[in-house]
Short mmCIF file of C-alpha atoms and ligand atoms in Angstrom, two decimals:
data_model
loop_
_atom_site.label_atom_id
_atom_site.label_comp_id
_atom_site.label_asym_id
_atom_site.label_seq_id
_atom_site.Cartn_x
_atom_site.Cartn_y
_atom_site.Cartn_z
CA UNK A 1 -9.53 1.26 -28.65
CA UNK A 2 -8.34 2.52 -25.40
CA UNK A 3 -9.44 1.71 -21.71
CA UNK A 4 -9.57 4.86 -19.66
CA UNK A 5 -10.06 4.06 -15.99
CA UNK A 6 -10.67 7.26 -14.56
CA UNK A 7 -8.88 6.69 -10.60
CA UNK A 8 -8.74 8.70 -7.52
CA UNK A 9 -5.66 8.45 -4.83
CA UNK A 10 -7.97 9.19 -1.36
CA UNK A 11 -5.34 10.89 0.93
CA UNK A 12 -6.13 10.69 4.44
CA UNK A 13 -4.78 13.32 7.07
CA UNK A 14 -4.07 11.64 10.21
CA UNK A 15 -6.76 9.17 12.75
CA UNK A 16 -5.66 9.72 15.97
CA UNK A 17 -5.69 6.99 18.57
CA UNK A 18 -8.84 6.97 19.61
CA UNK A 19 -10.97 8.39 16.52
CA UNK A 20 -13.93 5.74 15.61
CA UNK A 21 -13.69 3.88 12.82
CA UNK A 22 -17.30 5.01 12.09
CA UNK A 23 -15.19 8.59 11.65
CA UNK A 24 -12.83 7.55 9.65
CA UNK A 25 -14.93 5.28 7.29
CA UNK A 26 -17.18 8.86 7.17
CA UNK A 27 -14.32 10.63 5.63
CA UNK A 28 -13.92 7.75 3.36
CA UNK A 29 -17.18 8.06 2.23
CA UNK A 30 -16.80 11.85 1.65
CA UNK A 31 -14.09 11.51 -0.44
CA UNK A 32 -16.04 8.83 -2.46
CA UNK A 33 -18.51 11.12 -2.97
CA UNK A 34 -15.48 13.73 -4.74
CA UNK A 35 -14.49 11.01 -6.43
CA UNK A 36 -17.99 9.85 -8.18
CA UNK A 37 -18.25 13.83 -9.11
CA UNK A 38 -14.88 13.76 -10.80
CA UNK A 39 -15.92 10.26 -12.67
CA UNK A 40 -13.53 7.76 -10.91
CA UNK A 41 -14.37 4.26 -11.32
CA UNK A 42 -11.42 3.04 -9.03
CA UNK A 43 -10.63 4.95 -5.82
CA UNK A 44 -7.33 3.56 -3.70
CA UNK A 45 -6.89 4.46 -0.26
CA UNK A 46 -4.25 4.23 2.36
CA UNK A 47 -2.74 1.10 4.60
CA UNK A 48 -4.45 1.16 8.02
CA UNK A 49 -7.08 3.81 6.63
CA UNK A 50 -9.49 2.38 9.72
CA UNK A 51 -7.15 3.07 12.24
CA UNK A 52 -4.02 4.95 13.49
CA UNK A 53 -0.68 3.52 12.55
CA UNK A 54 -0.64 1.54 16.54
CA UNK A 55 2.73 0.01 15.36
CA UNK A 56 4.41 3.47 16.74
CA UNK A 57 3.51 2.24 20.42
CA UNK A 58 5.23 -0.82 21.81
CA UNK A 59 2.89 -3.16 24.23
CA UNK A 60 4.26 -6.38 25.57
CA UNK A 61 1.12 -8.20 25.09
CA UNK A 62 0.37 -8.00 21.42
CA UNK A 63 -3.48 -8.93 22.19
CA UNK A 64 -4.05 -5.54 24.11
CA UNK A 65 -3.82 -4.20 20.56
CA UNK A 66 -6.35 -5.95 19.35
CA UNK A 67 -8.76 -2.97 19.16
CA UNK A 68 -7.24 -1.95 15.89
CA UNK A 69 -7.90 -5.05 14.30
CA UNK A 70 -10.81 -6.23 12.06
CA UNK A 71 -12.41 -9.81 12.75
CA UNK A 72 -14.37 -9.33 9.87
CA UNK A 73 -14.82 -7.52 7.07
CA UNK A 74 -17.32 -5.78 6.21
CA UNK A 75 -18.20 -5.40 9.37
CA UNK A 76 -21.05 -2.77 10.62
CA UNK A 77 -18.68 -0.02 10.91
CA UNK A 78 -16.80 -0.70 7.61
CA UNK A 79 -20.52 -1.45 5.40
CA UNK A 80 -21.86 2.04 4.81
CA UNK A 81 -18.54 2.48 2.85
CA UNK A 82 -19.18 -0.69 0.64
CA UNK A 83 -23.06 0.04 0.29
CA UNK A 84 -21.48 3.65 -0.82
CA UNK A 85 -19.55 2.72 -3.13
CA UNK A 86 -21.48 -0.09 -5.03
CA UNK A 87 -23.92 2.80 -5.19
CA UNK A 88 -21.71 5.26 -6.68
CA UNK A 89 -20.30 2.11 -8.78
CA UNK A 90 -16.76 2.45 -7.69
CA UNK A 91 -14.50 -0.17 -6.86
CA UNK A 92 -11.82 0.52 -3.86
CA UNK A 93 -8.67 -0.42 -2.35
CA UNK A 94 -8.63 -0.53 1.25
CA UNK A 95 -5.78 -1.21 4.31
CA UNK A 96 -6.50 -2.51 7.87
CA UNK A 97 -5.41 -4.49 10.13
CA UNK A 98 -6.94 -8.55 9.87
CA UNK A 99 -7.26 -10.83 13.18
CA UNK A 100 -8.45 -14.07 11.82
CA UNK A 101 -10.51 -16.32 13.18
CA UNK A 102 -7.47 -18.57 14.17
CA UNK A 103 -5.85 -15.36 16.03
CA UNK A 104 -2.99 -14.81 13.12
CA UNK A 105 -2.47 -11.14 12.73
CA UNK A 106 -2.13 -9.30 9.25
CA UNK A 107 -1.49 -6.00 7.49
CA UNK A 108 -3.93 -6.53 4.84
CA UNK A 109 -5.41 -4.84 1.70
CA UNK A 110 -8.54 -5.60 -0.14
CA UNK A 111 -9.98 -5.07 -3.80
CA UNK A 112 -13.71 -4.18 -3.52
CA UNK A 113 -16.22 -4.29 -6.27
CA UNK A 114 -19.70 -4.55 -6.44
CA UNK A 115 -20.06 -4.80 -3.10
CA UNK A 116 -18.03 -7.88 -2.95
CA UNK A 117 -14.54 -8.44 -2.09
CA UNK A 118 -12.83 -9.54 -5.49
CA UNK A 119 -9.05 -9.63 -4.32
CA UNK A 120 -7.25 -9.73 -0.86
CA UNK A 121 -3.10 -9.09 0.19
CA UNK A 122 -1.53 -9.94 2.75
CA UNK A 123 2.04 -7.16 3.73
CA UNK A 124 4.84 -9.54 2.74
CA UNK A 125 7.80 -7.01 3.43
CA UNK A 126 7.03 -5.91 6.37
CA UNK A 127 9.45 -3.34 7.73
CA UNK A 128 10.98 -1.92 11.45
CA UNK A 129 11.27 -4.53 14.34
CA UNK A 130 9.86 -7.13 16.59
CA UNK A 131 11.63 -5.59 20.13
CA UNK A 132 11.14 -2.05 22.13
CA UNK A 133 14.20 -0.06 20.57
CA UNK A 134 15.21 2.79 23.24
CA UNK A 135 16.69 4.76 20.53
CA UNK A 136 13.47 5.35 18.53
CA UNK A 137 11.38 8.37 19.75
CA UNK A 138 8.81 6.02 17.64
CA UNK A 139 8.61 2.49 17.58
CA UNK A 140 7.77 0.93 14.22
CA UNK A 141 6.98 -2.55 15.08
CA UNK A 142 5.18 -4.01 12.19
CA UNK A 143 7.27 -7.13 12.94
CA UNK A 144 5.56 -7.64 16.94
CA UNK A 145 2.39 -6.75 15.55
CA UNK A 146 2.10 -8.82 12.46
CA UNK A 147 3.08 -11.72 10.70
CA UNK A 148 4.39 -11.77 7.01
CA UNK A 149 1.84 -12.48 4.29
CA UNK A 150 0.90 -16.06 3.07
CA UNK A 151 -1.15 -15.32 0.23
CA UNK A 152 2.06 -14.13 -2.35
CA UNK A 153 1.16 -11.03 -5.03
CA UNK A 154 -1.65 -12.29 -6.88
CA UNK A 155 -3.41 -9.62 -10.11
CA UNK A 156 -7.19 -9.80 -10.48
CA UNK A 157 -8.90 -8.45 -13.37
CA UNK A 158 -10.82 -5.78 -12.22
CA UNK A 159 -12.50 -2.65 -14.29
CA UNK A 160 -11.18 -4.31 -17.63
CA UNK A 161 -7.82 -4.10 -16.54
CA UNK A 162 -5.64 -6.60 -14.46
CA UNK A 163 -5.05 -4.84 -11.05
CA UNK A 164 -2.02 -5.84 -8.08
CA UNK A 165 -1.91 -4.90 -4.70
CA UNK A 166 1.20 -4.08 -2.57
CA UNK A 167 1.35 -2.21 1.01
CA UNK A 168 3.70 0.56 2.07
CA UNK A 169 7.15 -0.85 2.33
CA UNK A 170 6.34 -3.50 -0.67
CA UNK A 171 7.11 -0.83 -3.12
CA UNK A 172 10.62 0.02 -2.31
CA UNK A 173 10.98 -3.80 -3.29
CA UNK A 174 11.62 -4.09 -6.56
CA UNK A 175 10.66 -7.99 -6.82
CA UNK A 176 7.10 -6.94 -5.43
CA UNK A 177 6.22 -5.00 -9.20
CA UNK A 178 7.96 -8.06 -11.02
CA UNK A 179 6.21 -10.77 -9.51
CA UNK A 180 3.08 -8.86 -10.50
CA UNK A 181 4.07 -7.67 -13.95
CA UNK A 182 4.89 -11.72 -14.66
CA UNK A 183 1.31 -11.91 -14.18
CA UNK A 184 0.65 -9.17 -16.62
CA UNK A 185 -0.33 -6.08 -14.20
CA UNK A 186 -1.68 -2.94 -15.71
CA UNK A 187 -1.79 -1.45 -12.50
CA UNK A 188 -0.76 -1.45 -9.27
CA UNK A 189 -1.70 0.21 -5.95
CA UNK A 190 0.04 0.74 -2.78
CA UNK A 191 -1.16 2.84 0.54
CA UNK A 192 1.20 4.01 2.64
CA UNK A 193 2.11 4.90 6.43
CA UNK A 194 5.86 6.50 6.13
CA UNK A 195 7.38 8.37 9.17
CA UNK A 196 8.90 11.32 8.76
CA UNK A 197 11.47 12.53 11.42
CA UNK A 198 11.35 10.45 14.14
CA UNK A 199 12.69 7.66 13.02
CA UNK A 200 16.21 5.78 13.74
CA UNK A 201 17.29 6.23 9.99
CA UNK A 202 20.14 8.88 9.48
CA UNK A 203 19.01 10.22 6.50
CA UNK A 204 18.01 14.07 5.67
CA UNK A 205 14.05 14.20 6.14
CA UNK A 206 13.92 15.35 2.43
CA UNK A 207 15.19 12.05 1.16
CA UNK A 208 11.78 10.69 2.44
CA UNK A 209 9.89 12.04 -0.47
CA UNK A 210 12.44 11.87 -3.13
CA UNK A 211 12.49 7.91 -2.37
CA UNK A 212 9.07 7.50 -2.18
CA UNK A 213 8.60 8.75 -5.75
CA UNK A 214 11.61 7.17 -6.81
CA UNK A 215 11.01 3.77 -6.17
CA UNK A 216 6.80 4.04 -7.48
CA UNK A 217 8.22 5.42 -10.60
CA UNK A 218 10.86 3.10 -11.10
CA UNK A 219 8.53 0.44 -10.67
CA UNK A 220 5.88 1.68 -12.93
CA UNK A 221 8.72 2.41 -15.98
CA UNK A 222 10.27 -1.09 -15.19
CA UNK A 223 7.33 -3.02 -15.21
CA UNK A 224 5.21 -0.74 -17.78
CA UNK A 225 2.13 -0.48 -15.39
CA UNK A 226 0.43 2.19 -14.12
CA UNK A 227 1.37 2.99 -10.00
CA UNK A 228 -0.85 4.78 -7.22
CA UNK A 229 0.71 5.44 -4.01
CA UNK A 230 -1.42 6.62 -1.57
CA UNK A 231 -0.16 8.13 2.05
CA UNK A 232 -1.76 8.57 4.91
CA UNK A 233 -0.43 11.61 5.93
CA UNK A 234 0.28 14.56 8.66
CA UNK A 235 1.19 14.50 12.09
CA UNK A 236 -0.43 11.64 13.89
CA UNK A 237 -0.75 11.74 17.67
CA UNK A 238 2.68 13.46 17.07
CA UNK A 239 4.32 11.30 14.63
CA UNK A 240 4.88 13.37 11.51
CA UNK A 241 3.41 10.58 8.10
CA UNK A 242 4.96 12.08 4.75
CA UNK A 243 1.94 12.60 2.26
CA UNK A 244 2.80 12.68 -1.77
CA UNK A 245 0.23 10.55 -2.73
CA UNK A 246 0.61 10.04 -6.51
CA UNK A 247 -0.51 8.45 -9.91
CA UNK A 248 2.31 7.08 -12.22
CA UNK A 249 1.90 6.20 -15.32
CA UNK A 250 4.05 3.92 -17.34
CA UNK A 251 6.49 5.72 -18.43
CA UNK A 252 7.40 6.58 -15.04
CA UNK A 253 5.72 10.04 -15.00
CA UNK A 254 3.58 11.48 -12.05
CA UNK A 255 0.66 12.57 -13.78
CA UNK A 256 -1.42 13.44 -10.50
CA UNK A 257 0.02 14.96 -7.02
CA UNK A 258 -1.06 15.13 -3.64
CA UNK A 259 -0.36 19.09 -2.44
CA UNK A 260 -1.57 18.53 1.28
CA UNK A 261 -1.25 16.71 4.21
CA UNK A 262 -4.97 16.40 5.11
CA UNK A 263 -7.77 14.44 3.57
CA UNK A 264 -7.38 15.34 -0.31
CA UNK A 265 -7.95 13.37 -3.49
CA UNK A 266 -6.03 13.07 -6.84
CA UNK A 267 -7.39 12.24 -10.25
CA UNK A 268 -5.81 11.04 -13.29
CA UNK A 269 -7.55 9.44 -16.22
CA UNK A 270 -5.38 5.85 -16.84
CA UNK A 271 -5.94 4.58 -20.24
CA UNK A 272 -4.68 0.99 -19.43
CA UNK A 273 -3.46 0.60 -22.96
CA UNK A 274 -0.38 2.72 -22.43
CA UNK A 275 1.24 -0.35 -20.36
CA UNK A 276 1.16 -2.23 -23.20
CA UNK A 277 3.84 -0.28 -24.93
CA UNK A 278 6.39 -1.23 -22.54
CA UNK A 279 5.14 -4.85 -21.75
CA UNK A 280 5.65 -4.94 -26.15
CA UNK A 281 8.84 -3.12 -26.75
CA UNK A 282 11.71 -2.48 -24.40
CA UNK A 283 10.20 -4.79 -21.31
CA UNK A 284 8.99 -7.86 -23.10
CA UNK A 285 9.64 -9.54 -20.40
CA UNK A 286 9.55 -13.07 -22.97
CA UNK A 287 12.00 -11.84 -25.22
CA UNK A 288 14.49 -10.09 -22.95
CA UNK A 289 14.70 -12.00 -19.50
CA UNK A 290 17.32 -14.08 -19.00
CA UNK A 291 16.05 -16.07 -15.90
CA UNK A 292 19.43 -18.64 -16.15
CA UNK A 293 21.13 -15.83 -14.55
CA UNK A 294 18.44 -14.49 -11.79
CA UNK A 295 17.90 -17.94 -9.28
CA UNK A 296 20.06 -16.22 -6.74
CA UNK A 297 17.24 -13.55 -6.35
CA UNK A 298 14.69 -16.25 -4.77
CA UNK A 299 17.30 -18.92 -2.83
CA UNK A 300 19.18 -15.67 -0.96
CA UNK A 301 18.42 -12.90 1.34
CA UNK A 302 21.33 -11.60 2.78
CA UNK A 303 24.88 -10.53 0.61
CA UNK A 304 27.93 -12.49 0.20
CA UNK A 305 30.81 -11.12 -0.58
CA UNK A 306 33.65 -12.23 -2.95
CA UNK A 307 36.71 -13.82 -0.90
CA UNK A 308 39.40 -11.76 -0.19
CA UNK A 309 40.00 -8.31 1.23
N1 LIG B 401 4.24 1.33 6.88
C1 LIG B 401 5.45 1.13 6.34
O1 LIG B 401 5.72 0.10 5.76
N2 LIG B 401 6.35 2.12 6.49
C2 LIG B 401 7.70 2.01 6.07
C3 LIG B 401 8.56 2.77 7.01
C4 LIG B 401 9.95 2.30 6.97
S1 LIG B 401 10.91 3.06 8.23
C5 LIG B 401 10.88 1.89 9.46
C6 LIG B 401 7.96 2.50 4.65
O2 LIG B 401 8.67 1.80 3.93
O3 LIG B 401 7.51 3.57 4.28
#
């Protein structure tokens, strides 16, 4: 017996600063609509889908950004995209920005179905800085803007399969995909905000892409789970976002490809069984680990080096 989940990657071009989130939660909807026609019953899209990325402007008070958070959720602007797709029985990923009630300040991701929220993530790795850094001709202060996720990586089952959530700079992490395949993931989704250009890292601009595949494939293969990586993408109040949304299957292979940088979804039909191959064979994870030798992995962060020259 197999489990095909039929899921669509919903690539967003870019929100500028001051587009509605009654706009952008339209375009969502539109692309739900594609995505019921082409028989998806999951559809993932990006990090910060409500909003533009705000963590390429620096402000001194933090609480004068508060316009791109969400106090709530659903709130009016976000509900005609839950009502739309309970209708259209699809369950959805979605990124914002989450001001709680006690003011602490998150780069969050929810698991919808139903109508009802099933699963919520909090970004634990959250990249860039916490200062104004006069060599960036963007900032990318992730680190002023938010604080690191408390709630850990955990799976839900969701759509007969057990589902994980990550955000952006989680999936060059390779613990991020562990922690959730000890928990037996089948598949795990990721939206994305990635600069291209612009940014302090001297690297050429084509490495951007080649990584970002890299690392969602590697994690799929390693962890035998199906990946979708989902960008939002194009130039952004001037601030060029890589697209290359994608859908990886276990073995590591792209089986569905983002070709734009606009609004644009991808389809692949997962049957969830294939992770099992991996999670059974080569990665079974209770036959092969050898966790005596891996404690260094959770009680460091930084390198230390052997004595000597
Ligand atoms: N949004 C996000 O996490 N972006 C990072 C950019 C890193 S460069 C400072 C990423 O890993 O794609």
């Amino acid at each position: 017996m197999s489990r095909i989940l039929t899921v669509g990657g919903a690539q967003l071009g870019p929100i500028a600063p001051d587009e509605s989130r009654e706009s952008a939660v339209a375009r969502m909807i539109e692309l739900l609509h594609e995505a019921k026609a082409r028989g998806c019953g999951l559809v993932v899209f990006p990090e910060m889908a409500l909003s533009t990325f705000f963590p390429r402007y620096y402000e001194e008070d933090i609480s004068k950004m508060d316009r791109f958070y969400e106090r709530e959720m659903p709130n009016d602007a976000v509900r005609p995209l839950f009502e739309a797709a309970e209708k259209a029985d699809i369950a959805f990923y979605l990124g914002y920005c989450e001001l709680t009630p006690d003011g602490h300040r998150f780069n969050t991701a929810i698991l919808v179905d139903k109508g009802k929220i099933v699963g919520k993530y909090r970004k634990v790795h959250l990249p860039g800085h916490a200062e104004y850094d006069p060599n960036r001709p963007w900032q990318h202060l992730e680190k002023r803007y938010f604080e690191p996720g408390d709630l850990g990586w955990p799976v839900w089952r969701c759509r007969d399969g057990v589902m994980g959530m990550g955000l952006c700079n989680d999936r060059r992490w390779p613990e991020t995909y562990r922690v959730m395949a000890l928990k037996g993931v089948e598949l795990t989704m990721f939206g994305y905000n990635t600069p291209d250009r612009n940014t302090a890292a001297p690297e050429p601009n084509h490495l951007r892409m080649y990584h970002n595949h890299l690392v969602m494939q590697a994690g799929a293969y390693q962890n035998s789970c199906f990946v979708v990586g989902v960008a939002k993408a194009g130039i952004e109040d001037g601030c060029m976002l890589i697209g290359g949304s994608c859908i990886v299957q276990p073995s590591g292979e792209i089986i569905a490809l983002a070709s734009t940088l606009e609004d644009e979804l991808i389809v692949a039909n997962c049957d969830l069984d294939l992770a099992k191959m991996g999670k059974e064979t080569v990665f079974n994870f209770a036959k092969h680990r050898r966790i005596e030798h891996y404690g260094i992995i959770s009680s460091q962060t930084g390198v230390v080096l052997p004595e000597g020259v």
